[in-house]
PDB file of C-alpha atoms in Angstrom:
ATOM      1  CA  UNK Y   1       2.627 -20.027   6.062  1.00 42.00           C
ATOM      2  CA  UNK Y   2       1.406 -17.137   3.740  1.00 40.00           C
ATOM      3  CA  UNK Y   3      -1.954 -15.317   4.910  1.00 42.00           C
ATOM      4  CA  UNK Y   4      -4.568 -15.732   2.173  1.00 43.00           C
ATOM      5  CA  UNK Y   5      -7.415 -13.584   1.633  1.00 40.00           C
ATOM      6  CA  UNK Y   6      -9.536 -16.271   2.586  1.00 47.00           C
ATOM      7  CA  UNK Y   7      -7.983 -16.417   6.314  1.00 47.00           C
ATOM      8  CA  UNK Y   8      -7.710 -12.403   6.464  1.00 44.00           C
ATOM      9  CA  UNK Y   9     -11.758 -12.401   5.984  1.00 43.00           C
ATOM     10  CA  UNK Y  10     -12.044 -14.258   8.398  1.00 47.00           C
ATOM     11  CA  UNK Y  11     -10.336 -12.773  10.709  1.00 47.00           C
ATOM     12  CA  UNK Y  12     -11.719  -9.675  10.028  1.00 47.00           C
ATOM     13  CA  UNK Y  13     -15.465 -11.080  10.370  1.00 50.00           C
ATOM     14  CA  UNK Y  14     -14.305 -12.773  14.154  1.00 53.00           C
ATOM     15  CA  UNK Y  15     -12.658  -9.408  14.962  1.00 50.00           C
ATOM     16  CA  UNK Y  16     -16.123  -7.593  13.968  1.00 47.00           C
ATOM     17  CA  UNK Y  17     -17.863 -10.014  16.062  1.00 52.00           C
ATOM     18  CA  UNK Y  18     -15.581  -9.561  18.632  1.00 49.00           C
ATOM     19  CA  UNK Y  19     -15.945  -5.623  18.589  1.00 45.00           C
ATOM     20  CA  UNK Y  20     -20.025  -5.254  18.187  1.00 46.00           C
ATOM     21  CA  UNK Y  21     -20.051  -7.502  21.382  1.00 46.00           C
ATOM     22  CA  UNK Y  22     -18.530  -4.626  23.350  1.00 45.00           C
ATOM     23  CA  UNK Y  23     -20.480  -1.769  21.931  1.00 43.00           C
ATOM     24  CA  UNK Y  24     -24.202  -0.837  21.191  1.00 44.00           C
ATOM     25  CA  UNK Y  25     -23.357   1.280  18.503  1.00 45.00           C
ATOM     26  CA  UNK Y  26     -22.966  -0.307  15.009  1.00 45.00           C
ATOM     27  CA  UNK Y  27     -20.154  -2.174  13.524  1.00 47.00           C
ATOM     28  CA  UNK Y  28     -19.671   0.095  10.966  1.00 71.00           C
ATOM     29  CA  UNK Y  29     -18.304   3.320  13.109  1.00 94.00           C
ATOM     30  CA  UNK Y  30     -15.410   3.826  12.231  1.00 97.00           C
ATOM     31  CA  UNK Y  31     -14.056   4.877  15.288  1.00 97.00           C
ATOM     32  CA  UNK Y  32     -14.662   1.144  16.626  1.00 96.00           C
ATOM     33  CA  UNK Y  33     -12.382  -0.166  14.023  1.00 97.00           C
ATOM     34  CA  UNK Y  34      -9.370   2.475  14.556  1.00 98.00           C
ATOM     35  CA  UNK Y  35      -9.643   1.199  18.433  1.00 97.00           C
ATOM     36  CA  UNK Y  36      -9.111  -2.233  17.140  1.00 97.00           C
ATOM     37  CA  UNK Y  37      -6.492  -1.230  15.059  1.00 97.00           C
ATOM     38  CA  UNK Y  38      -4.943   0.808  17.632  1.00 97.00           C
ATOM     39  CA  UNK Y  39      -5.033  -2.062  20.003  1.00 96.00           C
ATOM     40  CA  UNK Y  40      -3.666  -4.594  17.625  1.00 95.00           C
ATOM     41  CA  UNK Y  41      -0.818  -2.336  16.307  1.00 93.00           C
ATOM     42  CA  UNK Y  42       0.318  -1.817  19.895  1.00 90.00           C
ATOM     43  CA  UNK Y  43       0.460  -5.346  20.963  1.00 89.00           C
ATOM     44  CA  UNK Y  44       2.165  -6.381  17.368  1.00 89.00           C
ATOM     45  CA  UNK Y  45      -1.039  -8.387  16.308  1.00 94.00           C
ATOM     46  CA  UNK Y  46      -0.046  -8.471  12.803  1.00 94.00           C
ATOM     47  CA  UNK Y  47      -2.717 -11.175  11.898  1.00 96.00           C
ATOM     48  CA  UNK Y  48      -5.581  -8.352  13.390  1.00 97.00           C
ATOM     49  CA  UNK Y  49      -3.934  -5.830  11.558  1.00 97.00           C
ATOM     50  CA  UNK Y  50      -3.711  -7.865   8.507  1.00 97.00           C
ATOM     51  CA  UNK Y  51      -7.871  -8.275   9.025  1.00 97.00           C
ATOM     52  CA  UNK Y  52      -8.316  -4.639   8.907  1.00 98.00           C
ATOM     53  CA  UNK Y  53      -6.028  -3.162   6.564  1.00 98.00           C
ATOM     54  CA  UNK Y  54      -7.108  -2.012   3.373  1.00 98.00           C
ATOM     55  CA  UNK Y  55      -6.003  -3.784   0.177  1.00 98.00           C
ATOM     56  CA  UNK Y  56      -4.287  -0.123  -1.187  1.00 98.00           C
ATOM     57  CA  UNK Y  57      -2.426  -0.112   2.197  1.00 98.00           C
ATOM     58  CA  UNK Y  58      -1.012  -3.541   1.717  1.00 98.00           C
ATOM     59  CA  UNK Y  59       0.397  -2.438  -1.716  1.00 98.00           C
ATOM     60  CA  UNK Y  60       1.782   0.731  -0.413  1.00 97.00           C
ATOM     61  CA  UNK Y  61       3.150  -1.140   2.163  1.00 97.00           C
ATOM     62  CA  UNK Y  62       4.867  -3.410  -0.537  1.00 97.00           C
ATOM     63  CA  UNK Y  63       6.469  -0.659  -1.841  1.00 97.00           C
ATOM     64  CA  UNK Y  64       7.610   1.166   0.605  1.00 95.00           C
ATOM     65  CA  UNK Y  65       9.868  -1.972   1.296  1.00 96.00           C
ATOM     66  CA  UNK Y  66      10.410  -1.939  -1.656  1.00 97.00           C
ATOM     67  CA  UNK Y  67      11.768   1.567  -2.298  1.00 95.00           C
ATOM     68  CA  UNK Y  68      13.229   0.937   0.943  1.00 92.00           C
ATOM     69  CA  UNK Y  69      15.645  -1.931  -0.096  1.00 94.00           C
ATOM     70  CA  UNK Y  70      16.245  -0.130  -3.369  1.00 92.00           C
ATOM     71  CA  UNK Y  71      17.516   2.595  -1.616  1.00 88.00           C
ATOM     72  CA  UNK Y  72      21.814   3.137  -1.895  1.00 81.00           C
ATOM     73  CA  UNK Y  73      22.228   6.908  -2.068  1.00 75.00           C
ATOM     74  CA  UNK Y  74      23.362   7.576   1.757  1.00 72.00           C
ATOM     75  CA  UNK Y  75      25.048  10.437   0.989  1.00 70.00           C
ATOM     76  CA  UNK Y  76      22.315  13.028   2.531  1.00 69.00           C
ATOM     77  CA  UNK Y  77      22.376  11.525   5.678  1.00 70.00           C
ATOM     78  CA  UNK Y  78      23.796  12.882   8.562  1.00 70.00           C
ATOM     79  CA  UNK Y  79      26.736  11.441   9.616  1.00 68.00           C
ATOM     80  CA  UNK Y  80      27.247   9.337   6.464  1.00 70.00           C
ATOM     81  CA  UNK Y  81      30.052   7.205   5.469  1.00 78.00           C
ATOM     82  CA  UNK Y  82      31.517   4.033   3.546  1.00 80.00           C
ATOM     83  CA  UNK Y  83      30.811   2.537   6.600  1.00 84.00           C
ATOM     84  CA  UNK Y  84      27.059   3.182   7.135  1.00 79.00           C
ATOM     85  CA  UNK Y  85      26.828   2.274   3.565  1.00 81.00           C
ATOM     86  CA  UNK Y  86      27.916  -1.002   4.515  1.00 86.00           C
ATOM     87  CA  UNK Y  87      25.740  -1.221   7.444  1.00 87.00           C
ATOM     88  CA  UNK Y  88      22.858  -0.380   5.684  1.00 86.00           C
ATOM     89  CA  UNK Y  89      24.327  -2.946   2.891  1.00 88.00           C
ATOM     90  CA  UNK Y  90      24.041  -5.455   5.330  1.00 91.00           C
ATOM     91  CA  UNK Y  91      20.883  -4.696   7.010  1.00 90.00           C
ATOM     92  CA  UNK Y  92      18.806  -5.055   3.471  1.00 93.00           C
ATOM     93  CA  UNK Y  93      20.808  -8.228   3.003  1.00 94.00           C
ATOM     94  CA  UNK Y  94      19.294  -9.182   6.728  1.00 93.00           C
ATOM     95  CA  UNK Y  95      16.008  -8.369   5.556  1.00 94.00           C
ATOM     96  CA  UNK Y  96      15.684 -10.037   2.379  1.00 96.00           C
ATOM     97  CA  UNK Y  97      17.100 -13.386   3.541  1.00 96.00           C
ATOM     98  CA  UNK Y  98      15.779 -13.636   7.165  1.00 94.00           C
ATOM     99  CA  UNK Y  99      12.399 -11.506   7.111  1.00 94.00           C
ATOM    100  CA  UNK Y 100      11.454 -11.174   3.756  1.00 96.00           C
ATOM    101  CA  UNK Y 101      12.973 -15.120   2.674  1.00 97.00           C
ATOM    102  CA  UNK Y 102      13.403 -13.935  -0.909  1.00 97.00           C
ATOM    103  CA  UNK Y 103      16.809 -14.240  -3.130  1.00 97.00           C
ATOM    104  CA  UNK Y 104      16.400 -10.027  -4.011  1.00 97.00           C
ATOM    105  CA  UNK Y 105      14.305  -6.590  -4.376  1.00 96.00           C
ATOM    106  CA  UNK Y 106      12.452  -8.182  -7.693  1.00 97.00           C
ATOM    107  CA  UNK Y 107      11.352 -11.040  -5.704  1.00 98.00           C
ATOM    108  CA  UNK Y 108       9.736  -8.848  -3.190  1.00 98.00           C
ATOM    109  CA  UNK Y 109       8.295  -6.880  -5.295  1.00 98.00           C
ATOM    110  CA  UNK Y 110       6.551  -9.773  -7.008  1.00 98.00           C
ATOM    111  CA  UNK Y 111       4.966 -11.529  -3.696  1.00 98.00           C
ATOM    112  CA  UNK Y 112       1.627 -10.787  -2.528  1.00 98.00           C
ATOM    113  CA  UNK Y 113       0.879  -7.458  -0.494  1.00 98.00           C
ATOM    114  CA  UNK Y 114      -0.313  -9.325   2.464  1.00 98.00           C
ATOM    115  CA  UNK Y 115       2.366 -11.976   2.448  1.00 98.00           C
ATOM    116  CA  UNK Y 116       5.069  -8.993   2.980  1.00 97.00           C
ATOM    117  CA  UNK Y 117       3.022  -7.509   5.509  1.00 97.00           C
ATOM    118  CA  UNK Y 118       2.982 -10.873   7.469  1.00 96.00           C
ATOM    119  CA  UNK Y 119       6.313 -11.608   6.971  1.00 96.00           C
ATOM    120  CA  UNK Y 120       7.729  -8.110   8.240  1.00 94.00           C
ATOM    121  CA  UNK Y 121       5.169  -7.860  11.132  1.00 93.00           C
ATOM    122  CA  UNK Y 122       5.548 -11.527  12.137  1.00 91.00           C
ATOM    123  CA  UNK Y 123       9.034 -11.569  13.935  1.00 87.00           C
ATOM    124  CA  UNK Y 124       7.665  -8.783  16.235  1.00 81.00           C
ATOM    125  CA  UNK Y 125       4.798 -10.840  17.672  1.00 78.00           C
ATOM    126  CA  UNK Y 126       7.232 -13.127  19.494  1.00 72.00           C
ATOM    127  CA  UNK Y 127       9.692 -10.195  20.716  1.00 69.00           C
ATOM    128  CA  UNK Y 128       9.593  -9.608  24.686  1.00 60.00           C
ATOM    129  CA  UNK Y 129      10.780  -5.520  23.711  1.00 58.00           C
ATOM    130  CA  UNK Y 130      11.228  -3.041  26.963  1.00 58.00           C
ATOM    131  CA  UNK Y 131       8.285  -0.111  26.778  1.00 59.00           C
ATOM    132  CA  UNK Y 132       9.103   3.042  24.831  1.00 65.00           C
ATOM    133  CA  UNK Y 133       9.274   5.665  27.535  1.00 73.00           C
ATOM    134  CA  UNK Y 134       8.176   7.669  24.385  1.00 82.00           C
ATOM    135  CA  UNK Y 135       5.775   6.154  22.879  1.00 86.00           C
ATOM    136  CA  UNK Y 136       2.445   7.936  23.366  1.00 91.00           C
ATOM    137  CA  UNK Y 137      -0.679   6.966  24.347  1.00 93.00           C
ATOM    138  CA  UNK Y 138      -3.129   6.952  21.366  1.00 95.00           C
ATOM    139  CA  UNK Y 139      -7.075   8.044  22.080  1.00 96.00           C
ATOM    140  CA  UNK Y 140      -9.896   8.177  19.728  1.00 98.00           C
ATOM    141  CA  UNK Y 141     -11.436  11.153  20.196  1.00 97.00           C
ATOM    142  CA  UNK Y 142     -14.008  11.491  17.041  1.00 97.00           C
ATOM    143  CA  UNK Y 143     -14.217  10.759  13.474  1.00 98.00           C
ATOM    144  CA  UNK Y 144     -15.445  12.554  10.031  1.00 97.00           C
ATOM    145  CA  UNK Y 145     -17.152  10.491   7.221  1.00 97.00           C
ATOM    146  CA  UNK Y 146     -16.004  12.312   3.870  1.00 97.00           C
ATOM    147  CA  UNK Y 147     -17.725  10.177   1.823  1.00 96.00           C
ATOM    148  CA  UNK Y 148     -19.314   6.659   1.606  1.00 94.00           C
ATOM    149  CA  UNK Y 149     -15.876   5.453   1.066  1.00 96.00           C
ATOM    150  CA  UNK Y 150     -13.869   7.155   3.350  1.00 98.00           C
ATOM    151  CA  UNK Y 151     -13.401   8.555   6.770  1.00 98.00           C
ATOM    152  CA  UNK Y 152     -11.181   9.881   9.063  1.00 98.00           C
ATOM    153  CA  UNK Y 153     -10.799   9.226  12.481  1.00 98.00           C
ATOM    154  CA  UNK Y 154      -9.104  12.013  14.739  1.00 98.00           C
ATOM    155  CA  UNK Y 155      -6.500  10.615  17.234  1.00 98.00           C
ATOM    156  CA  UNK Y 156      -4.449  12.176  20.157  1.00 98.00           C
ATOM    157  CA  UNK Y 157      -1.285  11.170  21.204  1.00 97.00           C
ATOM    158  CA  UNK Y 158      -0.452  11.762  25.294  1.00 96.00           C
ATOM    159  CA  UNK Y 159       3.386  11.960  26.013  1.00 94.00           C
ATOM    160  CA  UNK Y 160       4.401  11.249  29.544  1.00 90.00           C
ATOM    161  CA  UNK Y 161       8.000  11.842  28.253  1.00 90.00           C
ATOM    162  CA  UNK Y 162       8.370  13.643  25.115  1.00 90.00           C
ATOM    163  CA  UNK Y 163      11.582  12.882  22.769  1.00 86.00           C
ATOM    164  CA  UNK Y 164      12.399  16.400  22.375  1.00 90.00           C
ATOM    165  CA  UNK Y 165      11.910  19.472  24.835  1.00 91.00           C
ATOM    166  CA  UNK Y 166       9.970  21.598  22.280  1.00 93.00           C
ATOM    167  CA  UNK Y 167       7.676  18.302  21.584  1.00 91.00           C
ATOM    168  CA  UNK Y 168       4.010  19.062  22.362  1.00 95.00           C
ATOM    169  CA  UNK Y 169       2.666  16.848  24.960  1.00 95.00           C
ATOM    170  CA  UNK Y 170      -0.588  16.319  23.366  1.00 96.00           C
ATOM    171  CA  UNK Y 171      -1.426  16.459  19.533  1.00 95.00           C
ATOM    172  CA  UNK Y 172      -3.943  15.064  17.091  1.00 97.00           C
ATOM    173  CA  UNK Y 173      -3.432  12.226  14.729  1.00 97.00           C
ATOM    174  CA  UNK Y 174      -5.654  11.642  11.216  1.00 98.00           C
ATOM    175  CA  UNK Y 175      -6.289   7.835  10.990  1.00 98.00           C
ATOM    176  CA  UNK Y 176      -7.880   7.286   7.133  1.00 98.00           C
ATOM    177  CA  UNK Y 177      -9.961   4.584   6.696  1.00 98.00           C
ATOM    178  CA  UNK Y 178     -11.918   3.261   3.317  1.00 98.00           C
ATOM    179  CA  UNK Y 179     -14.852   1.258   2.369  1.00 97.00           C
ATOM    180  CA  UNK Y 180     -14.077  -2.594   1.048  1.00 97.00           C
ATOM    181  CA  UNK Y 181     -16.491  -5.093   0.988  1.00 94.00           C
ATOM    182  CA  UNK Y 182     -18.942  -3.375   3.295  1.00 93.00           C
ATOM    183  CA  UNK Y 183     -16.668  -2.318   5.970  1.00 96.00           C
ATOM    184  CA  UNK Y 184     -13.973   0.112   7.257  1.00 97.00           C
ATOM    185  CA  UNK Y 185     -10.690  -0.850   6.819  1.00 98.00           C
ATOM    186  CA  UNK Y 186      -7.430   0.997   8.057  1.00 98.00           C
ATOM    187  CA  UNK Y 187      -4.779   3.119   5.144  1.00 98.00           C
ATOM    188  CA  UNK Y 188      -2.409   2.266   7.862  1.00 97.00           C
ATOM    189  CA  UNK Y 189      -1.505   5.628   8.554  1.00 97.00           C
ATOM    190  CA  UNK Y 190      -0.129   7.646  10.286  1.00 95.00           C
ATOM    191  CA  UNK Y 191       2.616   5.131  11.064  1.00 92.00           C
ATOM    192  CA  UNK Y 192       0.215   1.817  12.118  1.00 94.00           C
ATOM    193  CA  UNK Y 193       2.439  -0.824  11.368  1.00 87.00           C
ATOM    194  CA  UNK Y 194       5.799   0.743  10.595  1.00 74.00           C
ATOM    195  CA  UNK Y 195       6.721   1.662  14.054  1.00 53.00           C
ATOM    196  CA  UNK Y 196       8.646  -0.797  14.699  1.00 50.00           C
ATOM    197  CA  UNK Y 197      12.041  -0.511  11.743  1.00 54.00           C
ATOM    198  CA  UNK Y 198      14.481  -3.087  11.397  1.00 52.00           C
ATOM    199  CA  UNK Y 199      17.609  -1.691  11.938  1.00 50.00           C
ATOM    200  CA  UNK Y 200      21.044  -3.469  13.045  1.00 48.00           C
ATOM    201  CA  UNK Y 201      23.215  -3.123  16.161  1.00 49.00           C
ATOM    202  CA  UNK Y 202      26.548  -0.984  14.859  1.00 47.00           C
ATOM    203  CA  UNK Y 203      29.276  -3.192  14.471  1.00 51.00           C
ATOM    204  CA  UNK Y 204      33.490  -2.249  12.992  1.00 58.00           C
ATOM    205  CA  UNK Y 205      33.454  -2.333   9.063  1.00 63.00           C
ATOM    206  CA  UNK Y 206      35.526  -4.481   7.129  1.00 59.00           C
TER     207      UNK Y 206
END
């Protein structure tokens, strides 16, 4: 079923709700809505996340699938081949006809911001995935308000195990977030909602 913008205000008003019940301060903090986001990105809510995203971050999200899919010049890459060509080949033929449900790239780029968010996000909800011994833990630790429509919110990342042995253990994050309709709502960034990839298991080419 494609998310309206109907359903996404309202689940943005009930997540509100939700969040001014657990704090005295007012809804509007911004730093209240990057923990939700936070939260809801971590335990693949994509319907919360959906709620709180900005509009602009649900078309740049289009596009980067977009550009994504487009994509057929793997000659850069490390390690590159016919082969990987053909993976890749096969991957963006995964995504457009299992996630996405579209016939090609035009399609995609034609459907509603929010419906390609849902669509991508949606498979993750119902995956039992093992914990990433890397994955840090994110902690709101202030915000800035640039203007009356933005603000950023100032996020460190903890590693217990860090991917590489030069990788700081702790370092900040910038979380933007923008006015819409009266509220903050997240850019999406620095990776909120793109952590997760869709990439397929390496298999002989034919």
């Amino acid at each position: 079923m494609i998310m309206r913008y109907g359903a996404a205000a309202l689940l943005l008003a009930s997540a509100l709700s939700s969040l001014k019940g657990q704090s005295s301060r007012p809804v509007e903090s911004p730093d209240i809505t990057a923990a939700a986001v936070l939260r809801a990105d971590s335990s693949h809510d994509w319907r919360m996340l959906l709620a709180l995203a900005h509009p602009e971050a649900l078309l740049e999200f289009r596009r980067d699938q977009v550009r994504s899919l487009q994509f057929k010049d793997f000659s850069a890459f490390p390690g590159a081949s016919a082969c990987f060509a053909q993976q890749m080949d096969k991957r963006n033929r995964l995504l457009l006809d299992s996630v996405f449900r579209v016939p090609n790239v035009d399609s995609l780029a034609r459907m509603a911001p929010e419906s390609v968010f849902a669509r991508e996000q949606r498979p993750w909800a119902n995956l039992r995935m093992p914990v990433d011994s890397f994955t840090p833990k994110r902690t709101v630790v202030g915000y800035v308000i640039a203007d009356d429509s933005t603000a950023y919110v100032i996020v460190e990342d903890r590693y217990n195990r860090r991917p590489l042995p030069d990788w700081p253990e702790r370092r900040p994050q910038i979380m933007t977030f923008r006015r819409y309709r009266g509220t903050w709502r997240s850019m999406l960034d620095p990776d909120i909602g793109h952590g997760s990839g869709w990439m397929m298991e390496s298999s002989e080419c034919r």
